[in-house]
CSV table of C-alpha atoms in Angstrom, one decimal:
chain,number,residue,atom,x,y,z
D,15,PRO,CA,-4.5,-48.8,12.8
D,16,VAL,CA,-4.8,-45.3,11.5
D,17,ILE,CA,-6.5,-46.4,8.3
D,18,TYR,CA,-8.8,-48.8,10.2
D,19,LEU,CA,-10.2,-46.1,12.5
D,20,ALA,CA,-10.4,-43.4,9.6
D,21,LEU,CA,-12.3,-45.8,7.4
D,22,ARG,CA,-14.6,-46.9,10.4
D,23,ASN,CA,-15.3,-43.4,11.4
D,24,ALA,CA,-16.0,-42.2,7.8
D,25,PHE,CA,-18.3,-45.0,6.7
D,26,HIS,CA,-19.7,-45.9,10.2
D,27,TRP,CA,-19.2,-49.6,9.5
D,28,SER,CA,-18.9,-52.1,12.2
D,29,ALA,CA,-15.5,-53.3,13.5
D,30,THR,CA,-16.1,-56.6,11.8
D,31,ALA,CA,-17.0,-55.1,8.7
D,32,THR,CA,-14.0,-52.7,8.6
D,33,ALA,CA,-11.7,-55.3,9.7
D,34,GLY,CA,-12.8,-57.5,6.9
D,35,ILE,CA,-10.9,-55.2,4.4
D,36,PHE,CA,-7.7,-56.1,6.2
D,37,SER,CA,-8.7,-59.8,6.4
D,38,VAL,CA,-9.0,-59.8,2.7
D,39,ALA,CA,-5.6,-58.2,2.5
D,40,GLY,CA,-4.1,-60.8,4.6
D,41,LEU,CA,-5.7,-63.6,2.5
D,42,THR,CA,-4.5,-61.8,-0.6
D,43,GLY,CA,-1.0,-61.5,0.6
D,44,ALA,CA,-0.7,-65.3,1.5
D,45,ILE,CA,-2.0,-66.2,-2.0
D,46,THR,CA,0.0,-63.8,-3.8
D,47,ALA,CA,3.5,-64.3,-2.3
D,48,PRO,CA,4.4,-67.5,-4.1
D,49,ILE,CA,3.1,-66.0,-7.5
D,50,ALA,CA,5.2,-62.9,-6.7
D,51,GLY,CA,8.4,-65.2,-5.9
D,52,ARG,CA,7.8,-66.9,-9.3
D,53,LEU,CA,7.6,-63.6,-11.0
D,54,LEU,CA,10.8,-62.6,-9.4
D,55,ASP,CA,12.5,-65.8,-10.6
D,56,ARG,CA,11.4,-65.2,-14.1
D,57,LEU,CA,11.6,-61.4,-14.7
D,58,ASP,CA,14.1,-58.7,-14.3
D,59,PRO,CA,13.6,-57.5,-10.6
D,60,ARG,CA,13.5,-54.0,-11.9
D,61,TYR,CA,10.2,-54.7,-13.7
D,62,VAL,CA,8.7,-56.6,-10.9
D,63,PHE,CA,9.4,-53.8,-8.3
D,64,LEU,CA,8.0,-51.2,-10.8
D,65,LEU,CA,4.9,-53.4,-11.1
D,66,GLY,CA,4.6,-53.5,-7.3
D,67,GLY,CA,5.0,-49.8,-6.9
D,68,LEU,CA,2.5,-49.2,-9.7
D,69,LEU,CA,-0.1,-51.5,-8.0
D,70,ILE,CA,0.4,-49.9,-4.6
D,71,ALA,CA,-0.2,-46.3,-6.1
D,72,ILE,CA,-3.1,-47.6,-8.1
D,73,GLY,CA,-4.5,-49.3,-5.0
D,74,PHE,CA,-4.1,-46.3,-2.8
D,75,VAL,CA,-5.5,-43.8,-5.3
D,76,THR,CA,-8.5,-45.7,-6.5
D,77,SER,CA,-9.1,-46.7,-3.0
D,78,SER,CA,-9.5,-43.0,-2.2
D,79,PHE,CA,-12.6,-42.8,-4.4
D,80,ALA,CA,-14.3,-45.9,-2.8
D,81,SER,CA,-17.9,-45.4,-1.4
D,82,ALA,CA,-18.6,-49.1,-0.6
D,83,LEU,CA,-17.2,-51.7,1.6
D,84,TRP,CA,-16.7,-54.1,-1.5
D,85,GLN,CA,-14.7,-51.4,-3.4
D,86,LEU,CA,-12.3,-51.0,-0.5
D,87,MET,CA,-12.0,-54.9,-0.1
D,88,LEU,CA,-11.1,-55.1,-3.9
D,89,LEU,CA,-8.9,-52.0,-4.3
D,90,TYR,CA,-7.2,-51.9,-0.9
D,91,GLY,CA,-7.5,-55.6,0.1
D,92,VAL,CA,-6.5,-57.0,-3.3
D,93,VAL,CA,-4.9,-54.5,-5.7
D,94,LEU,CA,-2.8,-52.5,-3.2
D,95,THR,CA,-1.9,-55.8,-1.3
D,96,ILE,CA,-0.7,-57.5,-4.5
D,97,GLY,CA,1.6,-54.5,-5.0
D,98,GLU,CA,2.8,-54.7,-1.3
D,99,THR,CA,3.5,-58.5,-1.5
D,100,ILE,CA,5.6,-58.0,-4.7
D,101,VAL,CA,7.9,-55.6,-2.9
D,102,SER,CA,7.9,-57.2,0.6
D,103,GLY,CA,10.8,-58.5,2.5
D,104,PHE,CA,11.1,-61.8,0.8
D,105,ALA,CA,11.5,-60.2,-2.6
D,106,ILE,CA,14.2,-57.8,-1.3
D,107,ASN,CA,15.9,-60.8,0.5
D,108,ALA,CA,16.0,-62.7,-2.9
D,109,ILE,CA,17.7,-59.9,-4.6
D,110,LEU,CA,20.1,-58.7,-2.0
D,111,VAL,CA,21.4,-62.1,-0.4
D,112,PRO,CA,23.3,-63.1,-3.5
D,113,TRP,CA,25.2,-59.9,-3.5
D,114,PHE,CA,26.5,-60.6,0.0
D,115,PRO,CA,27.0,-64.4,0.5
D,116,ARG,CA,29.2,-64.0,3.4
D,117,ALA,CA,26.8,-61.6,5.2
D,118,ARG,CA,23.5,-62.9,4.3
D,119,GLY,CA,22.4,-63.0,7.8
D,120,ARG,CA,23.2,-59.4,8.4
D,121,VAL,CA,21.6,-58.5,5.0
D,122,ILE,CA,18.4,-60.2,6.0
D,123,GLY,CA,18.5,-58.6,9.4
D,124,LEU,CA,18.8,-55.1,7.9
D,125,VAL,CA,16.0,-55.8,5.4
D,126,GLU,CA,13.8,-57.1,8.1
D,127,ALA,CA,14.6,-53.9,10.4
D,128,GLY,CA,13.1,-52.0,7.7
D,129,ASN,CA,9.4,-53.2,8.7
D,130,PRO,CA,9.5,-51.7,12.1
D,131,VAL,CA,11.3,-48.6,11.0
D,132,GLY,CA,8.8,-48.1,8.2
D,133,THR,CA,5.9,-48.4,10.8
D,134,LEU,CA,7.8,-46.0,13.0
D,135,LEU,CA,7.8,-43.5,10.1
D,136,PHE,CA,4.7,-44.1,8.4
D,137,VAL,CA,2.1,-44.6,11.1
D,138,PRO,CA,2.7,-41.1,12.7
D,139,LEU,CA,2.7,-39.6,9.0
D,140,ALA,CA,-0.4,-41.3,8.1
D,141,GLN,CA,-2.1,-40.1,11.5
D,142,LEU,CA,-0.9,-36.6,10.7
D,143,LEU,CA,-2.2,-36.7,7.2
D,144,VAL,CA,-5.6,-38.3,8.0
D,145,SER,CA,-6.0,-35.7,10.9
D,146,THR,CA,-5.2,-32.7,8.7
D,147,ILE,CA,-6.5,-33.6,5.1
D,148,GLY,CA,-8.7,-36.7,5.7
D,149,TRP,CA,-8.3,-40.4,4.7
D,150,GLN,CA,-9.1,-39.9,1.0
D,151,ALA,CA,-6.4,-37.3,0.4
D,152,THR,CA,-4.0,-39.4,2.6
D,153,PHE,CA,-4.3,-42.3,0.4
D,154,ARG,CA,-3.6,-40.2,-2.6
D,155,VAL,CA,-0.5,-38.8,-1.0
D,156,LEU,CA,0.7,-42.4,0.2
D,157,GLY,CA,0.1,-43.8,-3.3
D,158,LEU,CA,2.4,-41.0,-4.8
D,159,VAL,CA,5.0,-41.5,-2.2
D,160,PHE,CA,5.2,-45.3,-2.5
D,161,LEU,CA,5.2,-44.9,-6.3
D,162,VAL,CA,8.1,-42.4,-6.2
D,163,LEU,CA,9.9,-44.4,-3.5
D,164,LEU,CA,9.5,-47.7,-5.3
D,165,GLY,CA,9.4,-47.0,-8.9
D,166,PRO,CA,12.2,-44.9,-10.3
D,167,GLY,CA,14.9,-45.9,-7.9
D,168,ASN,CA,14.5,-49.5,-8.4
D,169,PHE,CA,14.0,-49.4,-12.1
D,170,PHE,CA,17.2,-47.3,-12.7
D,171,PHE,CA,19.6,-48.7,-9.9
D,172,LEU,CA,18.3,-52.3,-9.3
D,173,ARG,CA,20.4,-55.1,-10.9
D,174,ARG,CA,20.9,-58.7,-10.8
D,175,PRO,CA,23.9,-59.9,-8.8
D,176,PRO,CA,27.3,-60.5,-10.7
D,177,ALA,CA,27.9,-63.9,-12.1
D,178,GLU,CA,26.5,-66.3,-9.7
D,179,THR,CA,28.4,-69.5,-8.8
D,180,SER,CA,28.6,-71.8,-5.7
D,181,VAL,CA,30.7,-71.0,-2.7
D,182,VAL,CA,31.3,-73.3,0.3
D,183,GLY,CA,28.7,-72.8,3.0
D,184,PRO,CA,27.6,-74.7,5.9
D,185,PRO,CA,29.5,-77.9,6.7
D,186,GLY,CA,29.1,-80.4,4.1
D,187,GLY,CA,27.0,-78.3,1.7
D,188,GLN,CA,27.0,-75.6,-0.9
D,189,ILE,CA,25.1,-72.5,-1.0
D,190,PRO,CA,23.2,-72.6,-4.4
D,191,GLY,CA,23.5,-69.3,-6.2
D,192,ALA,CA,26.1,-67.7,-3.8
D,193,MET,CA,29.1,-66.0,-5.4
D,194,ALA,CA,32.5,-67.7,-5.2
D,195,ALA,CA,35.1,-66.1,-2.8
D,196,PRO,CA,37.8,-64.0,-4.6
């Protein structure tokens, strides 16, 4: 909501035109999610998350130089959103759940709790930044913040789970890819 208002006020676009940026982002996320899932299956998650962090940073920084609606639709609505989709909750769940086969519900709950916590932290931060340094500088700062948060930590510390085997799961079934109990 902070970004929407800042862009609408800066460019004097209609509500519909400005919302179009975020509609493009929603469509991009829906199209990108299955592709991002396939990437995660095929590549080392460290590289996938690094790619996501780079795309978010590139999307934010290049969007800060936009002067037309189509540029923001492309840079924010497509480039940045592809990066966000790559590092979204489903990707984190896919990586963490095999590490904790007996607590996968709790792990998924904790991962999903990150969305509202992130909103709680980043919306006021974005509002403070937009109010003090403007939307363009805010985009540059957020690009750097997300690159630092997603890139190095994931690249150096993220690993695939230990040897994956099957473990008894729900009645009458196996949990594919879960680790065996000790």
